[in-house]
Each structure stands twice: as C-alpha cells, then as structure tokens.
XYZ file of C-alpha atoms in Angstrom:
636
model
C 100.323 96.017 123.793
C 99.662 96.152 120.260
C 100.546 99.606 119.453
C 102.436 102.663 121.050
C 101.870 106.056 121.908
C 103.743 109.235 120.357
C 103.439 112.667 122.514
C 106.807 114.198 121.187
C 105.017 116.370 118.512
C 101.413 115.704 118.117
C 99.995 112.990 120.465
C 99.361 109.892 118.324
C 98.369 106.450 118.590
C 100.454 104.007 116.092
C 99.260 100.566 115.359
C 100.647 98.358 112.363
C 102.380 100.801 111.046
C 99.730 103.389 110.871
C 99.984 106.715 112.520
C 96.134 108.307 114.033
C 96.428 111.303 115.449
C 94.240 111.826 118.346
C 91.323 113.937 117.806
C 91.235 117.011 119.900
C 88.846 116.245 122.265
C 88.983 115.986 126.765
C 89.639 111.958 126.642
C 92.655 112.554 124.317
C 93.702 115.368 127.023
C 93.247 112.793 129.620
C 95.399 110.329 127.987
C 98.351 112.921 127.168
C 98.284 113.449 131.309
C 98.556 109.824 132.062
C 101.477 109.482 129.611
C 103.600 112.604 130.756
C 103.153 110.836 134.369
C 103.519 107.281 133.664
C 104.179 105.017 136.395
C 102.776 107.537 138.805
C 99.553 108.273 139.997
C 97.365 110.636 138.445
C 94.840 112.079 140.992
C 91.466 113.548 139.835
C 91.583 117.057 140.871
C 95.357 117.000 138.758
C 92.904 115.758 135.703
C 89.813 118.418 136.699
C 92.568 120.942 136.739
C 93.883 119.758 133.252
C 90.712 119.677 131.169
C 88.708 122.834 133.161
C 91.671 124.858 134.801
C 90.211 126.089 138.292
C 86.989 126.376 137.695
C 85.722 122.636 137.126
C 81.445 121.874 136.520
C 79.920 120.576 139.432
C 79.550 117.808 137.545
C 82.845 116.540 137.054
C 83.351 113.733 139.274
C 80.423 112.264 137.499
C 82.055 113.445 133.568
C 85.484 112.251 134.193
C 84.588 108.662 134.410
C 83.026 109.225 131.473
C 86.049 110.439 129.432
C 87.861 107.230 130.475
C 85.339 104.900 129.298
C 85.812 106.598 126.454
C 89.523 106.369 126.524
C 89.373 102.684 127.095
C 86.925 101.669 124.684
C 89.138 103.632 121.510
C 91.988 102.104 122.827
C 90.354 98.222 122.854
C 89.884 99.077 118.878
C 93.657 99.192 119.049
C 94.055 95.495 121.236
C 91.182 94.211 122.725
C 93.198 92.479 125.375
C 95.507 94.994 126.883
C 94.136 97.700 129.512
C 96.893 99.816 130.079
C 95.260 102.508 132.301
C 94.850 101.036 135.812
C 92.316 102.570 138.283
C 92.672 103.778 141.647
C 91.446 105.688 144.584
C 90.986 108.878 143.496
C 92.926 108.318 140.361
C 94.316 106.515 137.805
C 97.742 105.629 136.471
C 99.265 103.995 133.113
C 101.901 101.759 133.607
C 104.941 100.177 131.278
C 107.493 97.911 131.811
C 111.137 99.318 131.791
C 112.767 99.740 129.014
C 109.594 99.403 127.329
C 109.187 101.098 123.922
C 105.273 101.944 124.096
C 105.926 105.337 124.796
C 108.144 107.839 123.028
C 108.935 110.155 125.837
C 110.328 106.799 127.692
C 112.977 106.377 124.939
C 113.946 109.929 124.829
C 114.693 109.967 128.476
C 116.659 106.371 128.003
C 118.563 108.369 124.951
C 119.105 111.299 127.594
C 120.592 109.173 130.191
C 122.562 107.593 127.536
C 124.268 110.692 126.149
C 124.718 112.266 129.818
C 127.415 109.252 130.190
C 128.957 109.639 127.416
C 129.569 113.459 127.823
C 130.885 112.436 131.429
C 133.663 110.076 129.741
C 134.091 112.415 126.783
C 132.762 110.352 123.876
C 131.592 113.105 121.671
C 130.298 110.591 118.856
C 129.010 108.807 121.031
C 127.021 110.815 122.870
C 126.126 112.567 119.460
C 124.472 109.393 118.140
C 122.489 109.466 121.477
C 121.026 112.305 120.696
C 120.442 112.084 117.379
C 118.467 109.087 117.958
C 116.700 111.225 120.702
C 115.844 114.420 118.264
C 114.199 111.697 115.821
C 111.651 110.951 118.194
C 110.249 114.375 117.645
C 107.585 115.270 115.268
C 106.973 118.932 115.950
C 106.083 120.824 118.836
C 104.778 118.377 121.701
C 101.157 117.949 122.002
C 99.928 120.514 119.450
C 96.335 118.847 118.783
C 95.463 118.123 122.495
C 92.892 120.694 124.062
C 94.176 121.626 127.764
C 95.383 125.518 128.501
C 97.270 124.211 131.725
C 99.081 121.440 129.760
C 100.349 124.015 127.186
C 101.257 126.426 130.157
C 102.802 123.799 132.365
C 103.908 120.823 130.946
C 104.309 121.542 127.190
C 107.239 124.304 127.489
C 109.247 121.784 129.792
C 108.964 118.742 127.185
C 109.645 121.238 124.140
C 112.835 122.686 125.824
C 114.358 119.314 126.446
C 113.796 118.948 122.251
C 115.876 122.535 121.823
C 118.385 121.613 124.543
C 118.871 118.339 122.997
C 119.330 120.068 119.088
C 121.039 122.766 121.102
C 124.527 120.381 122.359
C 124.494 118.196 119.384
C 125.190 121.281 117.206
C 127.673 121.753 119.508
C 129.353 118.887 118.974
C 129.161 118.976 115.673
C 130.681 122.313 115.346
C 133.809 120.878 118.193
C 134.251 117.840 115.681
C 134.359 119.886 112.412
C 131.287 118.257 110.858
C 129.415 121.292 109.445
C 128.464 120.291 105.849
C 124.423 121.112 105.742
C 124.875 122.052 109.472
C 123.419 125.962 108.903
C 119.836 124.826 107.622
C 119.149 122.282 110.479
C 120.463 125.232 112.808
C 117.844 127.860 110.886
C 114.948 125.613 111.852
C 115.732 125.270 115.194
C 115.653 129.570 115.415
C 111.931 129.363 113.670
C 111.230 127.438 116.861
C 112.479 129.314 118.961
C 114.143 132.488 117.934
C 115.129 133.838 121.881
C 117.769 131.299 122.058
C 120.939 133.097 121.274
C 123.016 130.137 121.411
C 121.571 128.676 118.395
C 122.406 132.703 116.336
C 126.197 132.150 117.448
C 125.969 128.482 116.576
C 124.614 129.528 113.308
C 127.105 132.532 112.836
C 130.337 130.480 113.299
C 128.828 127.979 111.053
C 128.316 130.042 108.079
C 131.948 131.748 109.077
C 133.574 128.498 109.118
C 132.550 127.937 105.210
C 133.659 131.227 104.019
C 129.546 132.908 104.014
C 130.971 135.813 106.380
C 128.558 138.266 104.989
C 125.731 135.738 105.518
C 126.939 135.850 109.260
C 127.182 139.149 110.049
C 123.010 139.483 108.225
C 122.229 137.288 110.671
C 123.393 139.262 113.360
C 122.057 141.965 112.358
C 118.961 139.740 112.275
C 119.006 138.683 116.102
C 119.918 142.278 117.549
C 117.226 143.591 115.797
C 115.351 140.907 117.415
C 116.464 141.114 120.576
C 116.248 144.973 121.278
C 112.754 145.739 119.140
C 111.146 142.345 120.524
C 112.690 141.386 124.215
C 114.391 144.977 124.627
C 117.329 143.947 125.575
C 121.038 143.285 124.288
C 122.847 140.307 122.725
C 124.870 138.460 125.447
C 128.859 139.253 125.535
C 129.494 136.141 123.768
C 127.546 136.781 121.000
C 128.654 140.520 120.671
C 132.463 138.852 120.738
C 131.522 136.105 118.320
C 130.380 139.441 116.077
C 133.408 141.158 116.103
C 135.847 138.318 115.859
C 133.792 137.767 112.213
C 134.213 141.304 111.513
C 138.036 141.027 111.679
C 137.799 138.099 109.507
C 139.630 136.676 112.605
C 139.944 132.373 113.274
C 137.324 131.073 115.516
C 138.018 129.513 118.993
C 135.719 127.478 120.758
C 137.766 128.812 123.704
C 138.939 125.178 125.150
C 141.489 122.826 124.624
C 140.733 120.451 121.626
C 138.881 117.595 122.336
C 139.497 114.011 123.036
C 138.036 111.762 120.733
C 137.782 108.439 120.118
C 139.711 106.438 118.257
C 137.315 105.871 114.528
C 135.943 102.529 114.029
C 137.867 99.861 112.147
C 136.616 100.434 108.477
C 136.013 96.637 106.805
C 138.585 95.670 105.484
C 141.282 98.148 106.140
C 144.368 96.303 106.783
C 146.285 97.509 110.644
C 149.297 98.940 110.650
C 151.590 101.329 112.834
C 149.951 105.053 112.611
C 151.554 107.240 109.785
C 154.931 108.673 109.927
C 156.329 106.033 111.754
C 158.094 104.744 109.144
C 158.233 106.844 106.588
C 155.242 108.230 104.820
C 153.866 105.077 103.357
C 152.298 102.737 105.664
C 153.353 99.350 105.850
C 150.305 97.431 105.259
C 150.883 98.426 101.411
C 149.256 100.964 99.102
C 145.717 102.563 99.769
C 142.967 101.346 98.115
C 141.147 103.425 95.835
C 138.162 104.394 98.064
C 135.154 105.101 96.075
C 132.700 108.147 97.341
C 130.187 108.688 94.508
C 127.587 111.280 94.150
C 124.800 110.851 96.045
C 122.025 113.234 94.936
C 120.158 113.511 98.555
C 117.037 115.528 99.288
C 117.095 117.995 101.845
C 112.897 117.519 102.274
C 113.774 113.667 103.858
C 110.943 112.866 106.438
C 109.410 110.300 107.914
C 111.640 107.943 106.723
C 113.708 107.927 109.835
C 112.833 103.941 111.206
C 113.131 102.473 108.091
C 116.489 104.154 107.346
C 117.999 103.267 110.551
C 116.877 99.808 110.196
C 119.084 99.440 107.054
C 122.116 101.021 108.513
C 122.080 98.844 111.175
C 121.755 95.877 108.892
C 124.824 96.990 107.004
C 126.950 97.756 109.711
C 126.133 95.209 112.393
C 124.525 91.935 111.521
C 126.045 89.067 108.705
C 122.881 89.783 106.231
C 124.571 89.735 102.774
C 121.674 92.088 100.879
C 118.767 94.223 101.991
C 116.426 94.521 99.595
C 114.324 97.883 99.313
C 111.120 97.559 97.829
C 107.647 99.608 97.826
C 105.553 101.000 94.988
C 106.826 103.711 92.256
C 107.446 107.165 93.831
C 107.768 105.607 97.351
C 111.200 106.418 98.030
C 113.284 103.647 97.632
C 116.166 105.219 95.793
C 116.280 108.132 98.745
C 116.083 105.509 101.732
C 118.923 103.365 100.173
C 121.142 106.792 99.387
C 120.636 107.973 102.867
C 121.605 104.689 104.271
C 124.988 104.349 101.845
C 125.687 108.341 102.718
C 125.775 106.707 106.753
C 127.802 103.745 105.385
C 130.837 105.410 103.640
C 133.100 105.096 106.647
C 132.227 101.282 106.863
C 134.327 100.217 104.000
C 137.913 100.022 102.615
C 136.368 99.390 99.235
C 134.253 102.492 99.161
C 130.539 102.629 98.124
C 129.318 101.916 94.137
C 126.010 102.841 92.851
C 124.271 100.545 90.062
C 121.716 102.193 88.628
C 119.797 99.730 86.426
C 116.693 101.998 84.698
C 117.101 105.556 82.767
C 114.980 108.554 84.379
C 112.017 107.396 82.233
C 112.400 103.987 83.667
C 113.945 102.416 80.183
C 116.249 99.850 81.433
C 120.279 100.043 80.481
C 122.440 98.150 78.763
C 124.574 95.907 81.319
C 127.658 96.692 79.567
C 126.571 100.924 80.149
C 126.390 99.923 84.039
C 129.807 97.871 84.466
C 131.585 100.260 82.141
C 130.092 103.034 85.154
C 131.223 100.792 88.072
C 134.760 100.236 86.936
C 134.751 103.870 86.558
C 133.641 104.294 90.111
C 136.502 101.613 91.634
C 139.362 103.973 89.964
C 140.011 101.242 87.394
C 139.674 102.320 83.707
C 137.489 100.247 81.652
C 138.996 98.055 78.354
C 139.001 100.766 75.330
C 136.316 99.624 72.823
C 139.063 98.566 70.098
C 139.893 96.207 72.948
C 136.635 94.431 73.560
C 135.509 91.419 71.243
C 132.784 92.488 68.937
C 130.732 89.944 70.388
C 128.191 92.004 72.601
C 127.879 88.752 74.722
C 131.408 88.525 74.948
C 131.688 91.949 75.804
C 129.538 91.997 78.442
C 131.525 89.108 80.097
C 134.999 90.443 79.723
C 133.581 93.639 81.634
C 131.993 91.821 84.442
C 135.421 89.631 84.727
C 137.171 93.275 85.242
C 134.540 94.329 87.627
C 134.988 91.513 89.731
C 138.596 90.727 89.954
C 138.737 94.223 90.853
C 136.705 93.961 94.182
C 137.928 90.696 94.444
C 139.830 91.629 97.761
C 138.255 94.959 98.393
C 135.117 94.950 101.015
C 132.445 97.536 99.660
C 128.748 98.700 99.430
C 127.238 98.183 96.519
C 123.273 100.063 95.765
C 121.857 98.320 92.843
C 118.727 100.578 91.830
C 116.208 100.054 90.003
C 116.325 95.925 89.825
C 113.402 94.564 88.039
C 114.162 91.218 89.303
C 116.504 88.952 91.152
C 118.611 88.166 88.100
C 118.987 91.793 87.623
C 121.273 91.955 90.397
C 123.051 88.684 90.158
C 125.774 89.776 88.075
C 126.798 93.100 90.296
C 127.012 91.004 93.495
C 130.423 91.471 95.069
C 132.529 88.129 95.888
C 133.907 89.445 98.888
C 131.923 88.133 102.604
C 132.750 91.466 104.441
C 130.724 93.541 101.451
C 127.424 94.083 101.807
C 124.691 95.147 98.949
C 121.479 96.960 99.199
C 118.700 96.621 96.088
C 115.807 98.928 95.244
C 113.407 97.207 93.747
C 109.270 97.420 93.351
C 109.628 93.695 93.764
C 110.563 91.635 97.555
C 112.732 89.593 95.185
C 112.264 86.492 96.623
C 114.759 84.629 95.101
C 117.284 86.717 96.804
C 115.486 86.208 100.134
C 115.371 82.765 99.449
C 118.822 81.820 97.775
C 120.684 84.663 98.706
C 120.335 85.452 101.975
C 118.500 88.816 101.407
C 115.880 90.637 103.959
C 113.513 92.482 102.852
C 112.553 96.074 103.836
C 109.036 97.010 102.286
C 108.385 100.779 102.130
C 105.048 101.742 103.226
C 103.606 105.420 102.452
C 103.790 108.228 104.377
C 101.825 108.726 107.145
C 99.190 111.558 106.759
C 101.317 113.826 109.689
C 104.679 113.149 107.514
C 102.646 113.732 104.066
C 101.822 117.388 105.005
C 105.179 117.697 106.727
C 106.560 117.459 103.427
C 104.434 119.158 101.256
C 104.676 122.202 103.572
C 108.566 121.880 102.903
C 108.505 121.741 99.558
C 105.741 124.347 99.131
C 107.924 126.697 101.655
C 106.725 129.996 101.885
C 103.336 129.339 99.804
C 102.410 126.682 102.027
C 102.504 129.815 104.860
C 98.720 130.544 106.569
C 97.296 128.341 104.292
C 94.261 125.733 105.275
C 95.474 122.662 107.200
C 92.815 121.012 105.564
C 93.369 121.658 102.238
C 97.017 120.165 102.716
C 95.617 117.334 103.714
C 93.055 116.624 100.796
C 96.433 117.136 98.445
C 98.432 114.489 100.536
C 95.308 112.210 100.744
C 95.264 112.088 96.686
C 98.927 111.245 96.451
C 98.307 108.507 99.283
C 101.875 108.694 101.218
C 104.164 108.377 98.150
C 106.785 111.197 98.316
C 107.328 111.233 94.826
C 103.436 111.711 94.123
C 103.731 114.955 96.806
C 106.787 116.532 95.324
C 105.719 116.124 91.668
C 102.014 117.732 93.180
C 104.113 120.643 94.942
C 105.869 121.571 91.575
C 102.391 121.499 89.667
C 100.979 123.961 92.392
C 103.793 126.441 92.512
C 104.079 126.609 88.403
C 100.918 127.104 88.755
C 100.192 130.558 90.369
C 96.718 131.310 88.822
C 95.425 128.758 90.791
C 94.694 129.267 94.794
C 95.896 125.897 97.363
C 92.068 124.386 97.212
C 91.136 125.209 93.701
C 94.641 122.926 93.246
C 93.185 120.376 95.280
C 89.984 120.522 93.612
C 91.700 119.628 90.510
C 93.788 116.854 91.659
C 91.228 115.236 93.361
C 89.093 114.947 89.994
C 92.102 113.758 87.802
C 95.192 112.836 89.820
C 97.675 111.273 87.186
C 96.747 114.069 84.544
C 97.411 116.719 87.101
C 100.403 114.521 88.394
C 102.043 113.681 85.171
C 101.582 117.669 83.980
C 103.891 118.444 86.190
C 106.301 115.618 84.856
C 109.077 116.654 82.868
C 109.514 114.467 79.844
C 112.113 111.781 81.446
C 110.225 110.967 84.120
C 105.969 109.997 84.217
C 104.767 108.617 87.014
C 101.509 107.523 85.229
C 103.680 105.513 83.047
C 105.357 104.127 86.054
C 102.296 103.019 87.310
C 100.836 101.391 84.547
C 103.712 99.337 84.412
C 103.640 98.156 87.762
C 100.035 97.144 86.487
C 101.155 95.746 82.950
C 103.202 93.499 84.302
C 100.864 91.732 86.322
C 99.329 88.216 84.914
C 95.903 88.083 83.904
C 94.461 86.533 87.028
C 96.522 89.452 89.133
C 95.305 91.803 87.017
C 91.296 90.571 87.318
C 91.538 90.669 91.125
C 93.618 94.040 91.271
C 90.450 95.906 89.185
C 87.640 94.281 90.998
C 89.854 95.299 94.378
C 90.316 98.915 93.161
C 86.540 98.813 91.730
C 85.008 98.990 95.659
C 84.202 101.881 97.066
C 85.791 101.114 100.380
C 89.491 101.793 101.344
C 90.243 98.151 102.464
C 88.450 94.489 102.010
C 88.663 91.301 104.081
C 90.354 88.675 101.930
C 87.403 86.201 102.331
C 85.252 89.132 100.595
C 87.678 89.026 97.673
C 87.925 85.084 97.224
C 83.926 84.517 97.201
C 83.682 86.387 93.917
C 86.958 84.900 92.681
C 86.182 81.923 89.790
C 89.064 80.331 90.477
C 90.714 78.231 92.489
C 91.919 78.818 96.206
C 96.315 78.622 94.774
C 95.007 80.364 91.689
C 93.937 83.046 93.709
C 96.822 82.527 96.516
C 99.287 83.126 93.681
C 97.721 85.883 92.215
C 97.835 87.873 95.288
C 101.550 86.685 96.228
C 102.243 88.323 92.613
C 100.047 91.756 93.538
C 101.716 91.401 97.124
C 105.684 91.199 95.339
C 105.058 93.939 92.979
C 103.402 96.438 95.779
C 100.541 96.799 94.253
C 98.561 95.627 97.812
C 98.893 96.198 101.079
C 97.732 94.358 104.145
C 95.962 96.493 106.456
C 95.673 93.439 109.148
C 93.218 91.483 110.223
C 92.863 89.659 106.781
C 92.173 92.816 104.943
C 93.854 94.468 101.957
C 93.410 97.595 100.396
C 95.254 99.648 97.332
C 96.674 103.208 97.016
C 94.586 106.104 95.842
C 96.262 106.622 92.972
C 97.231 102.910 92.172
C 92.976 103.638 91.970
C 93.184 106.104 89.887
C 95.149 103.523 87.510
C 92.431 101.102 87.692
C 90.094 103.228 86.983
C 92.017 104.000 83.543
C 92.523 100.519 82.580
C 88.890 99.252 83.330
C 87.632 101.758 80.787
C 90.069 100.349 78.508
C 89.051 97.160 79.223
C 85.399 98.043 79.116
C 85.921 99.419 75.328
C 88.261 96.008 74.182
C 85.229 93.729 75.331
C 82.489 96.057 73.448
C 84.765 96.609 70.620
C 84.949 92.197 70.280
C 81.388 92.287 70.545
C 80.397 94.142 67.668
C-alpha cells in the first residue's frame, strides 16, 4: 500500500507525507474496527453493535454495505491498486503482512514484545529505547474523532492504558538509572491524562525530591490526597503515604531493591580501550582524556511532530558511514531544533565531543569566518592565537585559525552542526579531517554539491502537519489556549502553513495581545500574515525579511515562475499546467524549478503537482505589487 493508517491518537490516514484525519463519520468507525482487529475477522453484528450499540435500524444489513463502499472508494484516492479490506461471510477483515508498518498499533505491539525481553534479561536501556520508540507512536488519546459509544467504552480505555503503562515503566527506569533532568514535566502530562494513577504522583514526588524541589513535592501531595479523598473518596496507597513522609524527614530515597545491573555503555568513537580505572593508578593508560566538548544547546520544550525526521538523523550519525546530513526546509521550519535534538542524542557518540557552527547572526546577517573558528577553538578547550599574534592580513588570519582548528581535531572523532550554511562552500572549511566524525548542516538549500562531492544525504523538512500545528500552538498558548474553539486554532495554524517558527512567533503576538479574543486574532492574521507575524518579531529576528530573502535570491526565471505559481488561486498545480504558460524553454524551465526546488521555496505534492506555502503566498503577493508599480513606473 501506498499509505498507512494511525489509530494511536486520532485515527488518520497518511499518504506522502501528509497526515488526513478521518472525518467523523460511521465508515471511518468501521475502519477504526477493522484495524483494532486486523488479521481477524470482523463479523457484522460486531460492526452493527459498533456504529448503533443494541439497538441497530432494520435497515442495517442493507446500510453497512454501504459504509464500505464508501470506505473503499476514499481509500482508492489513496492507491488505486491496493484493496486492503477483504470480504467475507458475514464479515470482513483487513489484513497486513508481518512486520508490516501500515499500521501503528502493529509497531507498538512489536515495540512491546521488544521491551518485555529486554526487561526479562535486565537491559534497562534497552528496553527503555523500546519504549520510547513505542510512546512516539502516540498522538493523543486513541481514536478521539471516530463516532462509536461502544468503541470509546470498550476498546478505547484498553488501547489508552497500554500508552500510560508504557509512559508509566519507562519513568521508572529512568528514575532506577538516575536520568531525571526534564523528567518532572513529561511526568505532569501524563497526570493531566490520567490523574487516578498514583504511581505517576510518587514518580513525580521523588523526582522533584531528587533535585532538591522538596516543597514542590510535598504541594503535590497535598495535590493528589485532595484528589483522591474529595474525588474517588478514598486514601493514598501505603506507598505513597511512605514516599510522603520519607520527604518530610528530608530522608534519602530508596527504590527499595538492590541496584541494578546495567549494561556495559557503548564504545564512544574514538575513545581509546584500556584497563577500567584504578587499576593502575588513577590515570588510565591509554594517555590523557581528551577535552570533551558539551556546548549549550538551547532546546525547546514545545518539540512535536518532529519525531521521524529526528530519529532518522540519529540513526544516520550513529549507525551508517554517511559523512554529512544535510538539514534543509524553508525559514522558520525547524532546522536548527531538529539538528540540536539530534546532537543532544549524539553526545555520548564521540571522544571529540560535539561543536556548534553557527554561520548567520539572529537577524540572519552572516559572520565573519574568523568570529566562528575563533568560537570553535573555544569550544575544543584550545585557546585561540591572541590578536597581537595573528598577521594583520585578514586572509592570513583567517587561515592560521582554520590551521589551529584543524590540527586540533586532527585525531579527535566529533560532531560538528554547521547552522545556518548558505551554501556548500559555507561549510567546506569547518569539515573535520577525521573518518569516524560525522557533520550535520542546516541549510534552506539541499546543497547539492555536498550530496554530490561529499557524500552528504539530504533530509528535507516538510511543515507540520495540521494535527501537530495545533498541538503546538495549544502548548505554547498553555492555559489561554484552554476551552477555546478547535476551529479557530486551526484557521491560525492554517495561516502559518506548518512552519513552527511562523506558530510560535503567532502565539507570542496573541498572548501580548490580550485586547484581542482567539478569532478576532485569527481574523487579523488571516488578512495580513507577515505584518501580524513580524509585529510580534523582536528586532533581531523578522521572519518577513527571512522570507524575502529566500525569494531575492532566486534568478529571474525562478522568480517569474514562483509569482505566477503563488498568483493561482488553488493550493497545488500539475507541472504541465505551469510549463504551457512558461516562454521558455523546457531546461530553462527544468532549471528554474531545480533552483525553487533547492531553496524550498516548492514542494511536490505528487503526482506531478507542486504547490507553495501560505505565507511563502503572502510574500508573493508583496513582491508582485512591487513589481506591478516598477513596470508602471518605466512606463510613464
């Protein structure tokens, strides 16, 4: 098949990258039944049950084979040549292949299994990556937008506590292995869900214990007792009243078990072996320690939906032989976040340490080389040549620095995040020498001279999906976002078209702005994005200005296509459309779109069509009245 379903939050079809809900409707309710029973049959009074409860029309032997010709004709718009629901007497069934990945609730299981051994043999980090992979295969609360009273009463509860059981033992873990930095918030979410769990309150009181916020523990059990006894009417559990008193004493928390066997950590690259300290003496014989560089890495707490594509690149650095991975996507996509989050995974991998390159100012003003490799040196533990030192020669200067920088990772295998690269000779001059090191470059371009000479892959960010756009804004709006108009969340993250930078910078505008209500907000930003937008920009940063240079930069010919492309009023157009009102020729216009393609100014929406962002519209719509005024202004 072409695309896969999602039922671990709301059900969802994706295809090509694109996330549609299902609509709330009895088909979509059929569907969600097939899928919790794959590979089994489904009979029709199980489906009569599910849609009507016990009191089904008379009709409904007639209505039900109906809803699937429904089902099977949306799902032909998805691949006309796969049929995945298979009929039979008195039922139906969909069936996968094992180990097929068409079906979240498939993988989670696999990931269950998977972590089950693990906890049998006593690999904790193991069996913690197993289910962290497994919680990141939920989107919310499972099935949320599908119509059926008996699947919320029967089936929904079941899939749901498998997501809290699963959150449940990896804090756990996390708590046996010591690895509670940002562990408290993650552990406060999981109580919104589901508050009755008191495992989760002592989870999150020996947490906040643990990092010296005692008085924040003992609030929050105040918090659950009054919960428990106005709410349920009943008493904490005896662990939980323990757990309260040992934090009143100020006392040392136990887990109450014998410490746990863990593995042995993975070689880090290039970390020379030797006999285990203290054997022989306290130096170790494979000679000093390398400086190992940890830098500052300003992460956001509101990261969603950026889960694949963030894997993807920490599997590239730690497993495969791919010198570079090059990040690229349009201004405000999230490039700088996805690469941090990846290096943040990475900092283990290498006896070198990780070094951040950041090429462009806030305002998006490049640097001065010699600015950036006086800032790596720093970074390695080495300290730069004094001024007096250098030759006056900027040149020279430059040269002399980058001969430091690279005899000192000469021998030391690292990760190196150059941000911000314009182009590919941007980055040339940072690259380490060392084949164990690995590099990853945020760029708006693919860079395809690194792909091509370089050995680089490239991973393009694509927006947000609309599920993940209101995810976030709801974050970052946080209590203001409360009872407020699904709808009218939507209409905000439909203006900023999927580009997290776009949502947070339209979250800050709403909240400094408390005269206004959510969808008079919307109202605004909907007639004038980028003023709205860029209000809400402090002076450093613009993200018109970003945009327009995405758009200056552009040749002539890429710039004539881009405008007529953002000038239709439909959301996508075939290719073939494009070229018959192109005055070219066919590589003219080939090249002009390979340059719109490499700067993310286009997407490809498949099957030969292309399409622009909303507010990469918005843009267009600026410079075409610019351009409108330049060609009446020759005229007179």
């Amino acid at each position: 098949m072409k695309y896969r379903f999602e039922i671990l939050g709301p059900a969802t079809i994706v295809s090509d990258g694109e996330d549609a809900v299902l609509p709330s409707t009895k088909p979509s309710a059929i569907l969600v039944c097939l899928l919790i029973k794959c590979n089994s049959f489904v009979s029709l009074e199980y489906l009569k049950y599910a849609l009507w409860g016990e009191h089904p029309p008379p009709n409904a032997d007639v209505t039900l084979p109906t809803y699937i010709l429904r089902l099977r004709r949306l799902l032909r718009k998805y691949d006309s040549e796969a049929d995945p629901i298979d009929t039979m007497s008195r039922g139906y069934r969909i069936t996968f292949p094992p180990n097929s990945d068409s079906l979240d609730l498939l993988m989670f299981q696999r990931l269950l299994d998977k972590a089950t051994h693990y906890r049998s043999s006593g690999a904790l980090e193991n069996e913690r990556s197993a289910l962290q992979r497994a919680e990141k295969l939920w989107k919310g609360p499972a099935l949320s937008n599908i119509p059926s009273d008996m699947l919320h009463r029967e089936e929904t509860p079941r899939l749901n506590d498998q997501w809290f059981d699963v959150l449940e033992r990896r804090f756990t873990i996390d708590l046996s292995l010591g690895d509670i930095d940002g562990l408290a918030p993650q552990i406060r979410q999981a109580i919104t869900h589901r508050p009755e769990r008191e495992r989760y309150w002592e989870q999150l009181i020996e947490t906040l214990h643990r990092i010296g916020r005692t008085t924040e523990a003992l609030n929050e059990y105040r918090k659950v007792h009054a919960y428990l006894t106005s709410e349920l009417g009943i008493e904490p559990r005896a662990s939980l009243q323990r757990l309260h008193l040992e934090v009143l004493r100020q006392a040392e928390l136990s887990p109450g078990r014998e410490p746990l066997a863990l593995e042995r950590p993975a070689p880090v690259r290039g970390a020379r072996p030797g006999p285990p300290p203290g054997v022989f003496g306290d130096e170790p014989s494979g000679g000093p320690k390398a400086y190992k560089a940890v830098p500052h890495l300003p992460l956001s707490q509101d990261f969603v939906g950026r889960n694949p594509i963030t894997e993807s690149l920490v599997d590239e650095i730690k497993g495969s032989d791919v010198p570079i991975a090059v990040v690229s996507g349009p201004p405000a996509a999230g490039k700088t976040e996805i690469a941090f989050q990846a290096a943040r995974q990475c900092t283990d991998e290498f006896a070198g340490g990780v070094h951040i390159a950041q090429l462009l100012r806030p305002d998006g003003v490049p640097r001065e080389r010699e600015e950036v490799l006086h800032e790596l040196l720093l970074q390695t533990g080495v300290e730069p040549p004094a001024q007096e030192g250098l030759p006056t020669d900027p040149e020279e200067r430059r040269a002399r620095l980058l001969r430091s920088w690279r005899s000192t990772l000469a021998d030391r295998p690292c990760l190196i995040v150059v941000d911000g690269a314009r182009n590919s000779a941007d980055c040339l001059p940072f690259l380490p020498r060392s084949p164990e090191s690995r590099v990853v470059v945020t760029s708006r371009s693919t860079l395809p001279r690194l792909i091509a000479f370089h050995g680089a892959r490239t991973h393009v960010v694509p927006p947000l999906s609309r599920y993940h756009s209101v995810q976030l804004l709801t974050r970052i709006l946080g209590d203001e976002a409360e009872g407020k108009c699904h709808e009218v969340l939507q209409r905000i993250c439909d203006v900023c078209g999927g580009l997290p930078g776009a949502l947070r910078l339209a979250g800050a505008k709403y909240l400094s702005t408390p005269h206004l209500t959510l969808a008079q907000f919307a109202t605004l930003l909907e007639a004038s994005p980028l003023d709205q937008l860029s209000a809400a920009s402090e002076s450093e940063f613009s993200l018109r200005e970003q945009l327009y240079r995405c758009y200056e930069d552009m040749s002539e010919t890429a710039r004539r296509i881009f405008l007529e492309l953002t000038s239709s009023n439909q959301q996508v157009l075939p290719v073939t459309d494009l070229f018959a009102s192109f005055s070219g020729t066919p590589n003219e216009f080939d090249q002009a779109l390979a340059e719109l393609y490499n700067a993310s100014l286009i997407h490809h929406y498949g099957a030969g069509r292309i399409g622009v962002l909303r507010l990469l519209k918005d843009i267009a719509t600026h410079r075409v009245d610019r351009l409108t005024e330049a060609l009446v202004s020759n005229e007179k």
